[in-house]
Short mmCIF file of C-alpha atoms in Angstrom, two decimals:
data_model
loop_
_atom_site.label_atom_id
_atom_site.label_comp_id
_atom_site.label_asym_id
_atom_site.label_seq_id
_atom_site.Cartn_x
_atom_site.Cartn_y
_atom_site.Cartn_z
CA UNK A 1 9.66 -4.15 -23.29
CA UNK A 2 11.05 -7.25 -24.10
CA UNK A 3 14.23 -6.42 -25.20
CA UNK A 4 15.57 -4.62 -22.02
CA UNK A 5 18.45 -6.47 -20.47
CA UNK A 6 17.67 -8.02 -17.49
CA UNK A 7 20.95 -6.01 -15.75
CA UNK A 8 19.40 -3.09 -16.68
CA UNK A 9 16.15 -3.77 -14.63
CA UNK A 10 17.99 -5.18 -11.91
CA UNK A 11 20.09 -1.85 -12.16
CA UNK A 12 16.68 0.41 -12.25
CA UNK A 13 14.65 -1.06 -10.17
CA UNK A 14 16.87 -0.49 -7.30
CA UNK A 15 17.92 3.22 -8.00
CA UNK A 16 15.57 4.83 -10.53
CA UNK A 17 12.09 3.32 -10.15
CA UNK A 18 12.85 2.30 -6.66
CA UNK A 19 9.56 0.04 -5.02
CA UNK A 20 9.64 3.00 -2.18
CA UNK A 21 10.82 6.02 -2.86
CA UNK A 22 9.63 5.76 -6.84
CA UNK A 23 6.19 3.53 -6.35
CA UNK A 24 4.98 3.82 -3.25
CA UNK A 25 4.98 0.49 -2.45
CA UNK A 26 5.45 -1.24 0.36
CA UNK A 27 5.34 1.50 2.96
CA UNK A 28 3.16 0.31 5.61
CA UNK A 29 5.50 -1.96 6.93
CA UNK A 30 8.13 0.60 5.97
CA UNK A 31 6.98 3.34 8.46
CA UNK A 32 6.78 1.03 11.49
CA UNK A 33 9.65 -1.41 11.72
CA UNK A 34 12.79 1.24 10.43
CA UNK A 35 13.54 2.11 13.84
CA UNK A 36 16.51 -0.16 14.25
CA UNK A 37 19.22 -1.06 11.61
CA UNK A 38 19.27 -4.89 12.18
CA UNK A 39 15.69 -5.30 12.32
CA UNK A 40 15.70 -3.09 8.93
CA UNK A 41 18.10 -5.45 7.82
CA UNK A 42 16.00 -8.83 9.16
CA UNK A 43 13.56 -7.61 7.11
CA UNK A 44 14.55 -6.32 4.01
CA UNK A 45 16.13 -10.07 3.60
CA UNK A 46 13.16 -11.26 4.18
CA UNK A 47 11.40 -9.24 1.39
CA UNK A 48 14.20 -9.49 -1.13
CA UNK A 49 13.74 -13.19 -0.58
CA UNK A 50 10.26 -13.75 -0.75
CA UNK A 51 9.82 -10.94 -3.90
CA UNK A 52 12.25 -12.89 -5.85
CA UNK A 53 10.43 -16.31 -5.00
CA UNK A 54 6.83 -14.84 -5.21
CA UNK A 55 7.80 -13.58 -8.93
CA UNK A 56 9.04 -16.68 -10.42
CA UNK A 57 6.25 -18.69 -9.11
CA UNK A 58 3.61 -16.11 -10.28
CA UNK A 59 5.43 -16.05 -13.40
CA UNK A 60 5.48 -19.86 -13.95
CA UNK A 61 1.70 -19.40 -12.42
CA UNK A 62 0.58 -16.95 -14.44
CA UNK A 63 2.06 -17.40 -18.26
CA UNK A 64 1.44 -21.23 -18.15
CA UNK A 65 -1.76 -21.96 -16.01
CA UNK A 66 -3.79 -18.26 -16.44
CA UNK A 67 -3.34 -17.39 -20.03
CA UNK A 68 -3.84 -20.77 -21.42
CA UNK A 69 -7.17 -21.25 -19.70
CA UNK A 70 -8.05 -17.62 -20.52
CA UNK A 71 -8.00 -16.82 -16.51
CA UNK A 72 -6.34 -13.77 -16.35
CA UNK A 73 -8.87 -12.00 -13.96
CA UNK A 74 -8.02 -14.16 -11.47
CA UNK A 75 -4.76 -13.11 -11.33
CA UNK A 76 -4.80 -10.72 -8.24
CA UNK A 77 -6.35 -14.21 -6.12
CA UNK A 78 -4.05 -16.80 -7.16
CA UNK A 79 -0.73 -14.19 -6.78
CA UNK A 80 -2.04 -13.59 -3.45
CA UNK A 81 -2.44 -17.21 -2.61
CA UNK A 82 1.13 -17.49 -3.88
CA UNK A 83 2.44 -14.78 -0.92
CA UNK A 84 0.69 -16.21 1.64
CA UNK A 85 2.16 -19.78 0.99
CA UNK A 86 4.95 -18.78 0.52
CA UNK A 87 5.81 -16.48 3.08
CA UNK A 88 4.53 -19.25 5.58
CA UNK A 89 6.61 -21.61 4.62
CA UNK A 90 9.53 -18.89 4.99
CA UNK A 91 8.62 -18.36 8.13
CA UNK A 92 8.60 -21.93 9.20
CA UNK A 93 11.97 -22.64 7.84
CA UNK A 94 13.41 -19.08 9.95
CA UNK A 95 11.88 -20.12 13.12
CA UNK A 96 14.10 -23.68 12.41
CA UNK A 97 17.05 -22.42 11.88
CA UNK A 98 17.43 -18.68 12.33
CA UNK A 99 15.68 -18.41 15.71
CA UNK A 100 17.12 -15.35 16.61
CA UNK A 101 16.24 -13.64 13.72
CA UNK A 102 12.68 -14.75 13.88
CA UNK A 103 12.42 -13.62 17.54
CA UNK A 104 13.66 -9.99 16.29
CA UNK A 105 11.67 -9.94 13.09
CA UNK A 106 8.48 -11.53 15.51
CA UNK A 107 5.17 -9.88 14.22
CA UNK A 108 6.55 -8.52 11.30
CA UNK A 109 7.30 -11.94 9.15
CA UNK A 110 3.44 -12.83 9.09
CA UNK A 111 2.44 -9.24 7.74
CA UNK A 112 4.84 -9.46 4.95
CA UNK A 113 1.84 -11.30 3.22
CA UNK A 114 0.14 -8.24 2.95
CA UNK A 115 3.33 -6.18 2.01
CA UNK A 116 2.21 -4.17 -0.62
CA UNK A 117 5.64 -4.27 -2.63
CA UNK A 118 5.34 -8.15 -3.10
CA UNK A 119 2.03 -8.25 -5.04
CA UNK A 120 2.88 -4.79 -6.80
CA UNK A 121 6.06 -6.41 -8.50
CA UNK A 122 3.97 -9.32 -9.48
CA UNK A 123 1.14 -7.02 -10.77
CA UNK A 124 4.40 -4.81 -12.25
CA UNK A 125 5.44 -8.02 -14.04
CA UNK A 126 2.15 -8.58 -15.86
CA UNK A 127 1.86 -5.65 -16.79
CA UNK A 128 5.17 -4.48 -17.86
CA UNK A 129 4.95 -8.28 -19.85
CA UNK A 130 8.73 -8.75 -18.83
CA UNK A 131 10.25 -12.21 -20.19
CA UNK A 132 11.37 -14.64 -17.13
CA UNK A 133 14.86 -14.08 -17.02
CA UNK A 134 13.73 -10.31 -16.56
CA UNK A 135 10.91 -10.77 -14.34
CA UNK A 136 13.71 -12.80 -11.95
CA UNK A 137 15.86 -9.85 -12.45
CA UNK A 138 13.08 -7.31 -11.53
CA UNK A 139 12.54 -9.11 -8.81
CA UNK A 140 15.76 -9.39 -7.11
CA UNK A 141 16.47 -5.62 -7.95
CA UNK A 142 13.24 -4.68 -6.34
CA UNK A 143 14.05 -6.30 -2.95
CA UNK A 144 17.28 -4.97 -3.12
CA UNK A 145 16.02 -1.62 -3.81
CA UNK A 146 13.41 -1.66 -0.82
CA UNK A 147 16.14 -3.20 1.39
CA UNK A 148 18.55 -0.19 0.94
CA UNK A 149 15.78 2.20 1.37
CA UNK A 150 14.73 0.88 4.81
CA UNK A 151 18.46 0.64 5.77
CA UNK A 152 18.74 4.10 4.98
CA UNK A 153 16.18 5.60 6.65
CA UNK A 154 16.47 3.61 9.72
CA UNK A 155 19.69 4.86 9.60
CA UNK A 156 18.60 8.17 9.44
CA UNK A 157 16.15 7.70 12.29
CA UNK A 158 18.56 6.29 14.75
CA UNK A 159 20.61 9.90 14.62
CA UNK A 160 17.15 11.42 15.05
CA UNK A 161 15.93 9.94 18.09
CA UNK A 162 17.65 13.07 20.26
CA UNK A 163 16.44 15.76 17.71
CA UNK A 164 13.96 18.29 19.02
CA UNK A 165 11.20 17.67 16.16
CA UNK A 166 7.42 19.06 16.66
CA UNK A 167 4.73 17.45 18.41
CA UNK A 168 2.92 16.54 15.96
CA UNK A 169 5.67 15.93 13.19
CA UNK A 170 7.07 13.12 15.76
CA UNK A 171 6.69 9.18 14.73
CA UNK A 172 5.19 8.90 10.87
CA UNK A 173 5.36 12.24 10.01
CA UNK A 174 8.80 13.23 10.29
CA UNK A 175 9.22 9.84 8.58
CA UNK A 176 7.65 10.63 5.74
CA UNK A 177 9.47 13.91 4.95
CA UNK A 178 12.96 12.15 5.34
CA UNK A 179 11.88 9.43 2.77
CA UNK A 180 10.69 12.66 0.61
CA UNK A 181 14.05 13.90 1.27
CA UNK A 182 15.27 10.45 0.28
CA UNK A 183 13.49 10.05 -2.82
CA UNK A 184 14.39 13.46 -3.99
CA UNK A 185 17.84 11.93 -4.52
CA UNK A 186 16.88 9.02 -5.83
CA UNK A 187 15.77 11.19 -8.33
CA UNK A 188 19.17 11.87 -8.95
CA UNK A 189 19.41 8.60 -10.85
CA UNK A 190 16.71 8.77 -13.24
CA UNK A 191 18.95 10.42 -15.74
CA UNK A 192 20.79 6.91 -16.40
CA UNK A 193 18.44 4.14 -16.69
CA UNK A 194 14.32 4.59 -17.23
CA UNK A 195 12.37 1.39 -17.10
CA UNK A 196 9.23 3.06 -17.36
CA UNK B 1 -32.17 -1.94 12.25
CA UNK B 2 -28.99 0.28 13.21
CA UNK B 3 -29.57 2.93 15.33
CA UNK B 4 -28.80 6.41 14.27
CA UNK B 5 -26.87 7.62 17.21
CA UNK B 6 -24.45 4.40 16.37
CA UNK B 7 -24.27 5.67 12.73
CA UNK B 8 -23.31 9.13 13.87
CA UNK B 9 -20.18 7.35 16.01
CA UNK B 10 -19.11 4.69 13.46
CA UNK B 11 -18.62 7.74 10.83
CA UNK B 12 -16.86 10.44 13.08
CA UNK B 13 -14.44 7.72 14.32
CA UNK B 14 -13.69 6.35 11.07
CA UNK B 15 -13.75 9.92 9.69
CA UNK B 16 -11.86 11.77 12.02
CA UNK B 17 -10.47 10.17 15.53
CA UNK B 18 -9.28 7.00 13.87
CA UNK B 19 -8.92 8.44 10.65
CA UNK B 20 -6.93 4.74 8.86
CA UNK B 21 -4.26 6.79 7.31
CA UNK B 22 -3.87 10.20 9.88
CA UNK B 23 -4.12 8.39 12.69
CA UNK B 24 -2.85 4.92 11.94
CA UNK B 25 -0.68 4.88 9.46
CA UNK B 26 -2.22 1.94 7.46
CA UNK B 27 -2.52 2.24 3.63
CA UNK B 28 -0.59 4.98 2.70
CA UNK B 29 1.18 2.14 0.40
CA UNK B 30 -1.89 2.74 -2.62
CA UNK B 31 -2.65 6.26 -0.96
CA UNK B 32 0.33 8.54 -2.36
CA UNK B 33 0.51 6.61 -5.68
CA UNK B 34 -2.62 7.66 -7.31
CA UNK B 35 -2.39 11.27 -5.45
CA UNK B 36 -1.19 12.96 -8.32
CA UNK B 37 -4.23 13.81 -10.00
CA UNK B 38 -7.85 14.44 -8.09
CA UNK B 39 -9.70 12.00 -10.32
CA UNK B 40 -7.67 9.24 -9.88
CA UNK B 41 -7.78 9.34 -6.38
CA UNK B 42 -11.35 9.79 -6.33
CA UNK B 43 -12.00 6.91 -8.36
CA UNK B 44 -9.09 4.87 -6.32
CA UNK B 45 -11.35 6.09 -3.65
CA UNK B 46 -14.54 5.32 -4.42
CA UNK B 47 -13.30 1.42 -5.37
CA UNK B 48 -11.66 1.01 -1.88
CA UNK B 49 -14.81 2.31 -0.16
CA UNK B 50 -17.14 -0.56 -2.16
CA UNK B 51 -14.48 -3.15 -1.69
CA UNK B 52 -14.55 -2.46 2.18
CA UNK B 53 -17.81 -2.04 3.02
CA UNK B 54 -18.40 -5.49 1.13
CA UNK B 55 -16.12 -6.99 2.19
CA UNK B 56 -16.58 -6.09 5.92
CA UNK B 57 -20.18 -7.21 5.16
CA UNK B 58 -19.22 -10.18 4.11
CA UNK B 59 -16.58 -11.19 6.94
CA UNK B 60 -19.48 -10.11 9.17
CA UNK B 61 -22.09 -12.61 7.68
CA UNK B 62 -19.89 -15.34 7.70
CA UNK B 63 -18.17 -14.51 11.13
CA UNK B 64 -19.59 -17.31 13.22
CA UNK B 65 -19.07 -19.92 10.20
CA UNK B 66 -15.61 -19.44 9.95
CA UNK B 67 -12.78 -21.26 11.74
CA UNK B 68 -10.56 -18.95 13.55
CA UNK B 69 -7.14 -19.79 12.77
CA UNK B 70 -8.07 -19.76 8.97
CA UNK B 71 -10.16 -16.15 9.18
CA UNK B 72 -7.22 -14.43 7.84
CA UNK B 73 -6.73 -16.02 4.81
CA UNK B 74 -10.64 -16.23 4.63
CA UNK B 75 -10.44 -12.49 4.62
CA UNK B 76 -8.23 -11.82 2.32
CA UNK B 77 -9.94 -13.96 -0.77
CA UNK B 78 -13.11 -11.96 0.48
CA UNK B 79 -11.25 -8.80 -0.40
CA UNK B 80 -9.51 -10.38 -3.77
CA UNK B 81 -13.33 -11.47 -5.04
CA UNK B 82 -14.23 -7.32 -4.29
CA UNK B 83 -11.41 -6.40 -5.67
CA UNK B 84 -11.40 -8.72 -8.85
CA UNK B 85 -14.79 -6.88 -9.44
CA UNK B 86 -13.95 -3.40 -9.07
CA UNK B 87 -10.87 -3.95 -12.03
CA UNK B 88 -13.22 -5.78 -14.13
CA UNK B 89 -15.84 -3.28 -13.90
CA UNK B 90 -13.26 -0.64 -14.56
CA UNK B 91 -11.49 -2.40 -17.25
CA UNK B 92 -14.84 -2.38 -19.09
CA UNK B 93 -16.20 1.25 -18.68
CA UNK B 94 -13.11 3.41 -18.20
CA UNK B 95 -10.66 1.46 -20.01
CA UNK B 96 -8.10 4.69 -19.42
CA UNK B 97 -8.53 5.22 -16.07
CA UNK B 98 -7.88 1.65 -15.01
CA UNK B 99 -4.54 2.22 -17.46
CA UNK B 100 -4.02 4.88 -14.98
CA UNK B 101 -4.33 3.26 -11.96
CA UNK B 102 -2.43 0.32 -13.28
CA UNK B 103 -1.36 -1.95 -10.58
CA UNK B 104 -2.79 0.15 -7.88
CA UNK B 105 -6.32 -1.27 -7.90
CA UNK B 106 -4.86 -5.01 -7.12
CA UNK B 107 -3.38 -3.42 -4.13
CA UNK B 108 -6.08 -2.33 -2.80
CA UNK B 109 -6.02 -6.04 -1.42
CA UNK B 110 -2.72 -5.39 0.42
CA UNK B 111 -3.97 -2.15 1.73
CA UNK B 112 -3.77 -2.95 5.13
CA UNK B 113 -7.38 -0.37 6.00
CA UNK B 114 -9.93 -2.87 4.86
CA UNK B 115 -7.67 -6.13 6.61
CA UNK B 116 -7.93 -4.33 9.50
CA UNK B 117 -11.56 -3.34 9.84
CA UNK B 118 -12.18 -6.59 8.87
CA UNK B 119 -10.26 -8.16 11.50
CA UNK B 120 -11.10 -5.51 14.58
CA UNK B 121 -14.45 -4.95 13.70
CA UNK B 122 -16.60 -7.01 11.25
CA UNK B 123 -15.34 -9.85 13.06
CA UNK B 124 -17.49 -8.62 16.44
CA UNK B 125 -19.96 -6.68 15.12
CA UNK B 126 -23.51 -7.59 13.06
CA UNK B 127 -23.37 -7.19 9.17
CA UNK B 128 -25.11 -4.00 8.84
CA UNK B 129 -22.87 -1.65 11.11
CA UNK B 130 -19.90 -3.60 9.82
CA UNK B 131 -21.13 -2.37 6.59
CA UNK B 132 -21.53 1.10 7.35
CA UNK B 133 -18.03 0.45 9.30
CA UNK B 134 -16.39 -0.09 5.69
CA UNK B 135 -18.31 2.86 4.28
CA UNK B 136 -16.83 5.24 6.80
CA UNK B 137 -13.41 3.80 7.17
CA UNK B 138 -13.12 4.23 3.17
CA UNK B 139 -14.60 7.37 3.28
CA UNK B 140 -11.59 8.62 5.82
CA UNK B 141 -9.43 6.80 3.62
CA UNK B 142 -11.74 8.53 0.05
CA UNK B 143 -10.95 12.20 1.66
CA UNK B 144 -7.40 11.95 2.39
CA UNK B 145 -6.43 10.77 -1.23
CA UNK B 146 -8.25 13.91 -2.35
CA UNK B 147 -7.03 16.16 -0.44
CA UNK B 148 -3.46 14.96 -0.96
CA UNK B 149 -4.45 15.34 -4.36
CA UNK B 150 -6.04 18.40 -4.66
CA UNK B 151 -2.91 20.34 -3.30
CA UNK B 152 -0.66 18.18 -5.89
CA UNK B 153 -2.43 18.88 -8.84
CA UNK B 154 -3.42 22.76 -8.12
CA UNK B 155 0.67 22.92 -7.05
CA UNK B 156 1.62 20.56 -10.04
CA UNK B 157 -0.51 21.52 -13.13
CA UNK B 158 -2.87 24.07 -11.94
CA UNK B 159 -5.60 22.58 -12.35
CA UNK B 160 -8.58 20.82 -10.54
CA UNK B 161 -9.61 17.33 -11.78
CA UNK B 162 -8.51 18.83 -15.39
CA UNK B 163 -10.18 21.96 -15.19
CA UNK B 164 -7.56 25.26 -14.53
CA UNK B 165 -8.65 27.00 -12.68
CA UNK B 166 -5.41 29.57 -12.79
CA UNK B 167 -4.43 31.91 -15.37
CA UNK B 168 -1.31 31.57 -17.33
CA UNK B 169 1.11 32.93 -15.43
CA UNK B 170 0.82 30.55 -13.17
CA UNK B 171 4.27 28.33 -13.19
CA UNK B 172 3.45 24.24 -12.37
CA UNK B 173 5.72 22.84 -9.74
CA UNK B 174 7.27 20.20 -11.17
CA UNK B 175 8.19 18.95 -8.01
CA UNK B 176 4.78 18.62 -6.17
CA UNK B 177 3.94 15.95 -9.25
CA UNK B 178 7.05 14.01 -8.87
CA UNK B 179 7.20 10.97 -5.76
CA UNK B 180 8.77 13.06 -3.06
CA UNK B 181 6.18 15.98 -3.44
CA UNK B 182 3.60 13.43 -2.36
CA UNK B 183 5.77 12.01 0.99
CA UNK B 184 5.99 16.20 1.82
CA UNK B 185 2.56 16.88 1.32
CA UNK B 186 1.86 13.64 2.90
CA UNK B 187 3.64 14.44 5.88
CA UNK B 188 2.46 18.38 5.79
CA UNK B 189 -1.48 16.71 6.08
CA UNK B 190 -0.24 14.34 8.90
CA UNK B 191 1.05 17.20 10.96
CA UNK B 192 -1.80 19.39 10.61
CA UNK B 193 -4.34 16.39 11.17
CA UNK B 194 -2.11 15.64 14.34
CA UNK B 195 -2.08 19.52 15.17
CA UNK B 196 -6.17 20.37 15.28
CA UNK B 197 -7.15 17.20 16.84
CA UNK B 198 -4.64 15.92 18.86
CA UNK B 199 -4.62 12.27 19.39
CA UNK B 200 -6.06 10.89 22.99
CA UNK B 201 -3.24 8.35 23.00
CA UNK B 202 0.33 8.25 22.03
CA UNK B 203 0.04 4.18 21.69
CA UNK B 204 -2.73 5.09 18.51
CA UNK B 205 -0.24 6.92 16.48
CA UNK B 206 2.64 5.06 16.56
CA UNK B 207 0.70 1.58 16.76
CA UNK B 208 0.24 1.24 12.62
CA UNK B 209 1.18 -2.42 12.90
CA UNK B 210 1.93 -3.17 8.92
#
């Protein structure tokens, strides 16, 4: 793995192994705040921020205070201790100077500690034993990636809100089949790059 | 000691009324990743249930010790130390699967399920139907994954956690093993779920905060 370029994980973690539509990850928050474009937007800043922060400090973190001291296992803690920090301090420096935006992002800031896509592309980092420059490129890529996603399919549910859809398909459920839509042509891209 | 009739009512509302991931929408993040094969879920299952039954244990001992605006992050190093166990125990006796699960069984500290029994329930309630709280939460959570699973890989390889259990001429779908087959059949279970028992308020379904 270490011989990638970084611009071609940038590159596939967007479109090929996208954090959504690819792993999965981050979907909780996914589901309930892609009902409007500019909150969609708030917030996929917001990740794309703290990912790329989160993974050069659990980088730095893990490869020069875990592995020296042989404290690997404690990995999932420590990253997680990382997040929370982090993300609070975020969210101090937003409600300072972007008070708008953290009266439209409100609840959601707070929960993106337990984001799933933040710790899995630390956890993807370890164990995909990218190089720094890499690991800041998988990072980036993988905020952008989660970004687009939610801007698309808030997109997509903003022309839906007048659609006759069945009971109980309405809310989550028609959700998730328009991300399976969505991820079916993500698929598309897999024939160029392959990170995995 | 618990009383039965409680017992009975903690496990058919975690089971089926507030079902975490039919109902609420929490978790799904871990839930479709490992659907793609039945024993992968069901040990992805089986990990989540001891991690929140524990840990909801645990929150509950300590409730009245611990300072509220700090419970949160309290809560979540509960769930890490759980957590932390279940990969080391893994990484140890089923050095393969926990290859399989790869990041997956980390996440199970993100997955929003056990936060939020922690936080709605083991905070009120005495340890030991907190405990049985987790159990039947990760239970609902335990029979989802499989049966998300079981249609993907009966659709996808034809088999049944390895074992076909259709002749030859049966042709795999591709599809059902590849991402979007789980958001469909995701989706498919949601609607059915929603379908036989209907949910007593609209503000439940659409109230999956994270």
């Amino acid at each position: 793995m270490m011989e990638v370029n970084p611009f071609i994980i940038l590159f596939a973690s967007i479109f090929t192994s996208n954090m959504i539509l690819a792993n999965f990850l981050g979907m909780c928050s996914f589901i309930a705040v892609s009902k409007e474009i500019k909150t969609s937007l708030g917030l996929g800043q917001a990740v794309t921020f703290v990912v790329t922060g989160t993974t050069v400090i659990n980088y730095l973190i893990y490869h020069h205070l875990l592995v020296p001291f042989g404290l690997e296992y404690l990995r999932f803690i420590v990253f997680i201790i990382t997040i929370a920090a982090f993300v609070q301090l975020v969210e101090m420096v937003i409600e300072r100077y972007l008070p708008n935006l953290y009266y439209s992002l409100g609840i959601f800031l707070p929960l993106i500690t337990v984001n799933c896509a933040i710790l899995g592309v630390s956890l993807f980092m370890v164990i995909r034993d990218y190089s720094f420059i890499q690991s800041i490129a998988f990072g980036i890529g993988s905020g952008l990636g989660w970004t687009l996603a939610i801007l698309a399919l808030s997109g997509i549910r903003q022309k839906l809100q007048k659609a006759p859809i069945p009971k109980g398909l309405q809310g989550p459920g028609i959700t998730l089949i328009i991300t399976g839509l969505m991820a079916l042509a993500f698929i598309g891209f897999s024939g160029i790059v392959s990170i995995q | 000691m618990i009383k039965l009739k409680e017992l009975k009512n903690i496990f058919t509302r975690g089971l089926i009324k507030d079902n975490p991931v039919y109902r609420q929408i929490l978790g799904i993040c871990s839930a479709l990743a490992v659907t793609n094969l039945m024993i992968n879920s069901l040990v992805m299952g089986i990990g989540l249930i001891f991690v929140s039954s524990f840990s909801s244990l645990t929150v509950s001992i300590i409730r009245k010790y611990t300072p509220k605006h700090i419970r949160m992050m309290v809560q979540t190093l509960i769930i890490s130390a759980y957590v932390i166990i279940v990969d080391i125990i893994l990484k140890a006796y089923y050095p393969n699967m926990s290859e399989a699960l790869g990041p997956y069984v980390g996440l199970i500290i993100t997955n929003c399920i056990i936060m939020g029994r922690c936080e709605s329930f083991a905070q009120k309630n005495p340890p030991l139907s907190s405990f049985f709280d987790g159990i039947a939460c990760g239970f609902g959570y335990t029979f989802v994954l499989v049966s998300v699973a079981f249609f993907r890989e009966f659709l996808g390889f034809g088999t049944l956690f390895g074992f076909s259990v259709v002749g030859d001429w049966w042709v795999n779908w591709i599809f059902m093993i590849m991402p979007p087959g789980a958001f469909f059949m995701m989706a498919i279970l949601i609607w059915v779920a929603n379908s036989l028992v209907p949910a007593e308020e609209e503000s439940i379904v659409t109230g999956g905060g994270h």
